[in-house]
Short mmCIF file of C-alpha atoms in Angstrom, two decimals:
data_model
loop_
_atom_site.label_atom_id
_atom_site.label_comp_id
_atom_site.label_asym_id
_atom_site.label_seq_id
_atom_site.Cartn_x
_atom_site.Cartn_y
_atom_site.Cartn_z
CA MET A 18 -82.89 56.08 -53.21
CA GLN A 19 -81.50 59.42 -54.33
CA ASP A 20 -81.10 60.66 -50.75
CA PHE A 21 -78.81 57.71 -50.02
CA ALA A 22 -76.85 57.55 -53.30
CA HIS A 23 -75.21 60.13 -55.50
CA PHE A 24 -73.63 60.23 -58.92
CA LEU A 25 -69.87 60.29 -59.25
CA SER A 26 -68.48 63.34 -61.03
CA GLY A 27 -66.65 62.76 -64.31
CA LYS A 28 -63.74 64.93 -65.40
CA GLU A 29 -63.52 66.30 -68.89
CA SER A 30 -60.34 65.29 -70.68
CA THR A 31 -58.10 67.88 -72.34
CA ILE A 32 -56.88 65.33 -74.89
CA HIS A 33 -58.78 63.78 -77.75
CA LEU A 34 -59.36 60.05 -77.31
CA PHE A 35 -60.55 57.86 -80.17
CA ARG A 36 -61.83 54.28 -80.02
CA THR A 37 -61.30 51.50 -82.57
CA VAL A 38 -61.22 47.71 -82.67
CA ASP A 39 -59.10 45.82 -85.17
CA LYS A 40 -61.69 43.99 -87.29
CA ASN A 41 -59.41 41.09 -88.22
CA MET A 42 -57.70 40.28 -84.92
CA LYS A 43 -60.32 41.76 -82.59
CA GLN A 44 -57.66 43.66 -80.67
CA HIS A 45 -58.55 46.59 -78.47
CA GLU A 46 -57.05 49.90 -79.60
CA LEU A 47 -56.87 53.41 -78.15
CA ASN A 48 -55.80 56.52 -80.06
CA TRP A 49 -55.03 60.04 -78.84
CA GLU A 50 -54.45 63.36 -80.54
CA ILE A 51 -51.79 65.04 -78.41
CA THR A 52 -52.44 68.56 -77.14
CA ARG A 53 -50.01 71.28 -76.09
CA GLU A 54 -50.04 70.41 -72.38
CA HIS A 55 -48.53 66.99 -73.14
CA LYS A 56 -45.80 68.28 -75.47
CA ASN A 57 -42.35 66.75 -74.79
CA LYS A 58 -43.73 64.04 -72.50
CA GLU A 59 -42.33 60.56 -72.98
CA ILE A 60 -44.90 58.09 -74.29
CA LYS A 61 -44.37 55.97 -71.17
CA VAL A 62 -45.25 58.86 -68.86
CA PHE A 63 -48.25 59.91 -70.95
CA LEU A 64 -49.69 56.39 -71.08
CA GLN A 65 -49.26 55.89 -67.34
CA GLU A 66 -51.22 59.12 -66.83
CA GLN A 67 -53.99 57.60 -68.98
CA GLY A 68 -54.18 54.56 -66.71
CA ILE A 69 -52.12 52.15 -68.83
CA SER A 70 -50.35 49.80 -66.43
CA ARG A 71 -46.71 48.75 -66.66
CA ARG A 72 -47.90 45.20 -67.11
CA ALA A 73 -49.98 46.26 -70.11
CA LEU A 74 -47.03 48.12 -71.66
CA SER A 75 -44.87 45.02 -71.23
CA ALA A 76 -47.55 42.86 -72.88
CA ILE A 77 -47.84 45.32 -75.78
CA LYS A 78 -44.09 45.16 -76.32
CA PHE A 79 -43.66 41.40 -76.16
CA THR A 80 -46.98 39.73 -77.10
CA GLY A 81 -48.35 41.30 -80.23
CA GLY A 82 -49.35 44.90 -79.67
CA HIS A 83 -47.79 48.12 -80.90
CA ILE A 84 -47.22 51.80 -80.13
CA ARG A 85 -47.23 54.13 -83.14
CA VAL A 86 -46.96 57.87 -83.56
CA ASN A 87 -48.26 59.27 -86.83
CA GLY A 88 -48.24 55.76 -88.26
CA VAL A 89 -44.60 55.03 -87.30
CA GLU A 90 -43.74 52.52 -84.57
CA GLN A 91 -42.02 54.13 -81.58
CA ASN A 92 -40.66 53.02 -78.21
CA VAL A 93 -41.89 54.39 -74.90
CA ARG A 94 -39.00 56.89 -74.66
CA TYR A 95 -40.24 58.88 -77.65
CA ARG A 96 -41.20 62.45 -76.69
CA LEU A 97 -44.61 63.48 -77.92
CA GLN A 98 -45.25 66.69 -79.86
CA GLU A 99 -48.40 68.75 -80.19
CA CYS A 100 -50.81 67.29 -82.77
CA ASP A 101 -49.06 63.89 -82.78
CA PHE A 102 -51.47 61.01 -83.31
CA LEU A 103 -50.65 58.22 -80.85
CA GLU A 104 -51.93 54.69 -81.49
CA LEU A 105 -51.88 51.99 -78.82
CA LEU A 106 -52.84 48.47 -79.91
CA PHE A 107 -53.26 45.93 -77.12
CA PRO A 108 -52.21 42.32 -77.80
CA PRO A 109 -54.92 39.76 -78.47
CA GLU A 110 -56.35 38.18 -75.33
CA GLN A 111 -56.17 34.47 -74.63
CA GLU A 112 -59.45 32.76 -73.81
CA ASN A 113 -59.59 30.39 -70.86
CA GLU A 114 -59.82 27.05 -72.65
CA ARG A 115 -61.01 25.32 -69.48
CA LEU A 116 -64.04 27.61 -69.22
CA VAL A 117 -67.01 25.74 -70.69
CA LYS A 118 -69.13 27.87 -73.04
CA GLU A 119 -72.82 27.42 -72.23
CA PRO A 120 -75.91 28.92 -73.95
CA ILE A 121 -77.36 30.32 -70.73
CA PRO A 122 -79.64 33.37 -71.18
CA LEU A 123 -78.16 36.67 -70.03
CA TRP A 124 -80.16 39.66 -68.77
CA ILE A 125 -77.96 42.46 -70.11
CA MET A 126 -78.78 45.88 -68.67
CA TYR A 127 -76.03 47.76 -70.53
CA GLU A 128 -73.27 47.03 -73.02
CA ASP A 129 -70.64 49.00 -74.94
CA GLU A 130 -67.13 48.35 -76.30
CA ASP A 131 -65.62 48.25 -72.81
CA LEU A 132 -68.06 46.78 -70.33
CA LEU A 133 -71.29 44.99 -69.53
CA VAL A 134 -73.78 45.30 -66.67
CA VAL A 135 -75.74 42.08 -66.16
CA ASN A 136 -78.60 41.17 -63.82
CA LYS A 137 -77.60 37.84 -62.24
CA PRO A 138 -80.38 35.61 -60.90
CA ALA A 139 -80.16 33.92 -57.51
CA GLY A 140 -78.87 30.34 -57.71
CA MET A 141 -76.15 31.13 -60.27
CA ASN A 142 -72.46 31.22 -59.36
CA THR A 143 -70.55 34.23 -60.64
CA ILE A 144 -67.57 32.07 -61.60
CA PRO A 145 -67.26 28.28 -61.82
CA SER A 146 -65.75 26.26 -59.02
CA ARG A 147 -64.12 22.86 -58.85
CA GLN A 148 -67.35 21.42 -57.47
CA GLN A 149 -69.55 23.30 -59.98
CA PRO A 150 -67.58 23.87 -63.22
CA THR A 151 -70.67 24.81 -65.25
CA GLY A 152 -73.80 26.93 -64.96
CA SER A 153 -72.06 30.12 -63.86
CA LEU A 154 -72.29 33.66 -65.17
CA ALA A 155 -68.76 33.27 -66.55
CA ASN A 156 -69.83 30.18 -68.54
CA ALA A 157 -72.73 32.18 -70.00
CA LEU A 158 -70.46 35.11 -70.87
CA ALA A 159 -67.92 32.85 -72.59
CA TYR A 160 -70.69 31.55 -74.88
CA TYR A 161 -72.02 35.08 -75.49
CA TYR A 162 -68.54 36.34 -76.43
CA LYS A 163 -68.26 33.54 -78.98
CA GLN A 164 -71.64 34.53 -80.48
CA ILE A 165 -70.63 38.20 -80.88
CA LYS A 166 -67.10 37.22 -82.00
CA LEU A 167 -65.40 38.96 -79.09
CA ALA A 168 -61.96 37.45 -78.50
CA SER A 169 -61.53 38.17 -74.81
CA ALA A 170 -61.14 36.50 -71.49
CA VAL A 171 -64.04 36.92 -69.05
CA HIS A 172 -63.22 39.80 -66.69
CA ILE A 173 -65.73 40.02 -63.83
CA VAL A 174 -65.22 43.18 -61.78
CA THR A 175 -67.90 42.81 -59.07
CA ARG A 176 -68.90 39.37 -57.83
CA LEU A 177 -72.02 38.22 -56.05
CA ASP A 178 -72.57 35.12 -53.94
CA ARG A 179 -74.40 32.26 -55.64
CA ASP A 180 -77.71 32.99 -53.91
CA THR A 181 -77.46 36.78 -54.08
CA SER A 182 -79.26 38.32 -57.05
CA GLY A 183 -78.68 41.57 -58.88
CA LEU A 184 -76.27 43.67 -60.88
CA VAL A 185 -72.76 42.53 -61.82
CA LEU A 186 -70.17 44.69 -63.60
CA ILE A 187 -68.02 42.99 -66.26
CA ALA A 188 -65.08 44.39 -68.25
CA LYS A 189 -64.80 43.29 -71.88
CA HIS A 190 -61.02 43.64 -72.13
CA ARG A 191 -58.07 43.65 -69.73
CA HIS A 192 -57.47 47.41 -69.88
CA ALA A 193 -61.04 48.18 -68.79
CA HIS A 194 -60.66 45.52 -66.09
CA HIS A 195 -57.51 47.21 -64.80
CA LEU A 196 -59.14 50.65 -64.69
CA LEU A 197 -62.36 49.41 -63.06
CA SER A 198 -60.43 47.37 -60.50
CA GLN A 199 -58.45 50.48 -59.54
CA MET A 200 -61.68 52.45 -59.26
CA GLN A 201 -63.19 49.72 -57.10
CA LYS A 202 -60.22 49.81 -54.72
CA GLN A 203 -60.69 53.58 -54.40
CA GLY A 204 -64.41 53.25 -53.67
CA GLU A 205 -65.45 54.72 -57.02
CA VAL A 206 -67.64 51.78 -58.05
CA GLN A 207 -70.67 52.11 -55.79
CA ARG A 208 -73.12 49.27 -55.19
CA PHE A 209 -76.41 49.54 -53.33
CA TYR A 210 -78.28 46.52 -52.02
CA GLU A 211 -81.70 45.75 -50.64
CA ALA A 212 -82.27 43.01 -48.10
CA PHE A 213 -84.71 41.64 -45.54
CA ALA A 214 -83.21 41.19 -42.09
CA ASP A 215 -84.65 39.27 -39.16
CA GLY A 216 -86.08 41.40 -36.35
CA VAL A 217 -86.45 45.17 -36.07
CA LEU A 218 -83.40 47.41 -36.44
CA GLN A 219 -83.70 50.13 -33.80
CA GLN A 220 -81.63 52.76 -35.61
CA PRO A 221 -83.11 53.95 -38.95
CA VAL A 222 -79.61 54.68 -40.32
CA GLY A 223 -76.36 53.13 -39.20
CA ILE A 224 -72.79 52.10 -39.98
CA ILE A 225 -71.32 48.69 -39.16
CA ASN A 226 -67.55 49.04 -39.00
CA GLU A 227 -66.16 45.65 -37.98
CA PRO A 228 -63.25 43.65 -39.49
CA ILE A 229 -64.08 40.36 -41.21
CA GLY A 230 -61.96 37.25 -41.58
CA ARG A 231 -62.32 33.57 -42.34
CA LYS A 232 -63.78 31.48 -39.54
CA SER A 233 -61.02 29.29 -38.15
CA ASP A 234 -62.93 26.01 -38.45
CA SER A 235 -64.51 26.63 -41.88
CA ILE A 236 -63.37 27.18 -45.46
CA ILE A 237 -66.65 28.94 -46.32
CA GLU A 238 -67.86 30.96 -43.35
CA ARG A 239 -66.59 34.39 -42.39
CA GLU A 240 -66.93 36.16 -39.06
CA VAL A 241 -66.17 39.44 -37.34
CA ARG A 242 -62.71 39.06 -35.80
CA ARG A 243 -60.06 41.48 -34.59
CA ASP A 244 -57.41 40.15 -37.01
CA GLY A 245 -59.76 40.39 -40.00
CA GLN A 246 -59.72 42.84 -42.88
CA PRO A 247 -61.41 46.24 -42.45
CA ALA A 248 -65.07 46.13 -43.48
CA VAL A 249 -67.64 48.93 -43.47
CA THR A 250 -71.35 48.59 -44.29
CA ARG A 251 -73.83 51.48 -44.29
CA TYR A 252 -77.51 50.76 -43.93
CA LYS A 253 -80.83 52.59 -44.01
CA VAL A 254 -84.17 51.13 -42.96
CA ILE A 255 -86.83 51.25 -45.70
CA GLN A 256 -89.64 49.73 -43.64
CA SER A 257 -90.09 47.51 -40.60
CA THR A 258 -92.69 44.95 -39.60
CA SER A 259 -93.10 43.28 -36.25
CA THR A 260 -90.74 40.47 -37.30
CA PHE A 261 -88.37 41.71 -40.02
CA THR A 262 -86.86 44.83 -41.58
CA HIS A 263 -86.59 45.87 -45.21
CA VAL A 264 -83.21 47.58 -45.41
CA GLN A 265 -81.02 49.32 -47.96
CA LEU A 266 -77.24 48.84 -47.76
CA LYS A 267 -74.11 50.32 -49.28
CA LEU A 268 -70.70 48.69 -49.13
CA GLU A 269 -67.66 50.82 -48.38
CA THR A 270 -65.49 47.69 -48.71
CA GLY A 271 -65.99 44.42 -50.54
CA ARG A 272 -65.27 41.53 -48.18
CA THR A 273 -66.61 38.04 -48.82
CA HIS A 274 -70.12 37.65 -47.30
CA GLN A 275 -69.76 41.19 -45.86
CA ILE A 276 -73.44 42.14 -45.60
CA ARG A 277 -74.41 38.68 -44.40
CA VAL A 278 -71.73 38.64 -41.69
CA HIS A 279 -72.30 42.20 -40.52
CA LEU A 280 -76.07 41.88 -40.15
CA SER A 281 -75.69 38.56 -38.37
CA TYR A 282 -73.11 40.15 -36.06
CA ILE A 283 -75.56 42.85 -34.92
CA GLY A 284 -78.25 40.23 -34.31
CA HIS A 285 -80.27 40.67 -37.51
CA PRO A 286 -79.25 37.93 -39.99
CA LEU A 287 -80.71 37.99 -43.47
CA LEU A 288 -83.93 36.07 -43.94
CA GLY A 289 -83.19 32.76 -45.65
CA ASP A 290 -79.48 32.83 -44.78
CA ASP A 291 -79.19 29.66 -42.73
CA LEU A 292 -75.37 29.80 -42.92
CA TYR A 293 -75.45 32.87 -40.66
CA GLY A 294 -78.57 32.16 -38.62
CA GLY A 295 -81.36 33.45 -40.85
CA LYS A 296 -84.86 31.94 -40.80
CA ARG A 297 -86.11 30.20 -43.95
CA ASN A 298 -89.87 30.41 -43.44
CA LEU A 299 -90.33 33.26 -45.96
CA ILE A 300 -87.54 32.64 -48.47
CA GLU A 301 -85.14 29.75 -49.13
CA ARG A 302 -82.04 31.81 -49.98
CA GLN A 303 -80.49 34.87 -48.42
CA ALA A 304 -82.83 37.79 -49.10
CA LEU A 305 -80.15 39.97 -50.64
CA HIS A 306 -80.22 41.81 -53.98
CA CYS A 307 -77.74 44.22 -55.60
CA ARG A 308 -80.27 46.75 -56.83
CA GLN A 309 -78.11 49.62 -58.06
CA ILE A 310 -74.60 50.18 -59.34
CA GLN A 311 -73.05 53.51 -60.31
CA PHE A 312 -69.63 54.58 -61.49
CA THR A 313 -67.80 56.81 -63.95
CA HIS A 314 -67.08 55.04 -67.23
CA PRO A 315 -63.31 54.37 -67.20
CA ILE A 316 -62.84 55.42 -70.84
CA SER A 317 -65.55 57.95 -71.72
CA GLN A 318 -65.76 59.45 -68.19
CA GLU A 319 -69.57 59.38 -68.46
CA CYS A 320 -71.47 58.98 -65.19
CA LEU A 321 -73.45 55.72 -65.34
CA SER A 322 -76.10 54.40 -62.98
CA PHE A 323 -78.25 51.28 -63.32
CA GLN A 324 -81.10 49.89 -61.23
CA VAL A 325 -83.06 46.68 -61.35
CA ASP A 326 -86.21 45.71 -59.45
CA LEU A 327 -86.30 43.12 -56.69
CA PRO A 328 -86.74 39.55 -57.95
CA VAL A 329 -90.10 37.85 -57.45
CA ASP A 330 -89.19 35.96 -54.27
CA MET A 331 -88.15 39.19 -52.56
CA GLN A 332 -91.11 41.13 -53.97
CA ILE A 333 -93.40 38.62 -52.28
CA ILE A 334 -91.80 39.41 -48.93
CA SER A 335 -91.97 43.13 -49.63
CA ASN A 336 -95.67 42.95 -50.51
CA SER A 337 -96.37 41.08 -47.28
CA GLU A 338 -95.03 43.91 -45.13
CA ILE A 339 -97.56 45.03 -42.50
CA PRO A 340 -96.32 47.92 -40.34
#
């Protein structure tokens, strides 16, 4: 996979960032020791450079956070001096009271103060719906947060379809969610998938660059259409048989059903994906798995990369490959 993926480069910070969590209120806090290059900057300007949104600053001001310099509360117009110690306390988050907490097992690949990476099984919704208010990854996370005494809403950064398995990125507080969402929009959260497509793809490497929009007569299906949103999928063939192709894919955009729609559009729907024309003789759900995710940690700037093996139902297909 290394010839198809690469690590994102992190940038070393010239300021000193410290991490704490208020033990009584479970509020997220960031602290900085100000260096010479930021001398005379207004707090507002400095915090915006650190990725703190205007919305977050407003919430800090009006809903229970604080901004302090050397232990003294200050407003955002205060001009920082070298060696100042700046404290930013975010307000407590409100849990979604309508989200049912369920003791569903979680396969946690990674966890720290800011984020989680979870391996979601096929057959589980990422978030609940009106028709299925329980059994989702969000329900499981809400219960897990209660167990570890984390007072936070559930912030899911990358979603997967119900029947798509694999890695999901979750922020543990709203600031991390904001930063990761910005990174995702800029293509800095990279996801790599493996899938089994019907037929034999003639080109070993290719790019599908076709806009995707909602199908006019359906609330679920998407299709390639000229008035759709831009969508780009890169693929690389891993191995082909006489009837199907094992393929690796990377999303440049994140449209609903993007891989499923794009492969169907070029005449190679995913095995098991009957919504888009896939055969179900080898697998009863779309044969699609988010195998790898990589990104720069939004707080520590560490380069992170995680991989997870194909689930059993897809391994069975893979082991049946006969060139």
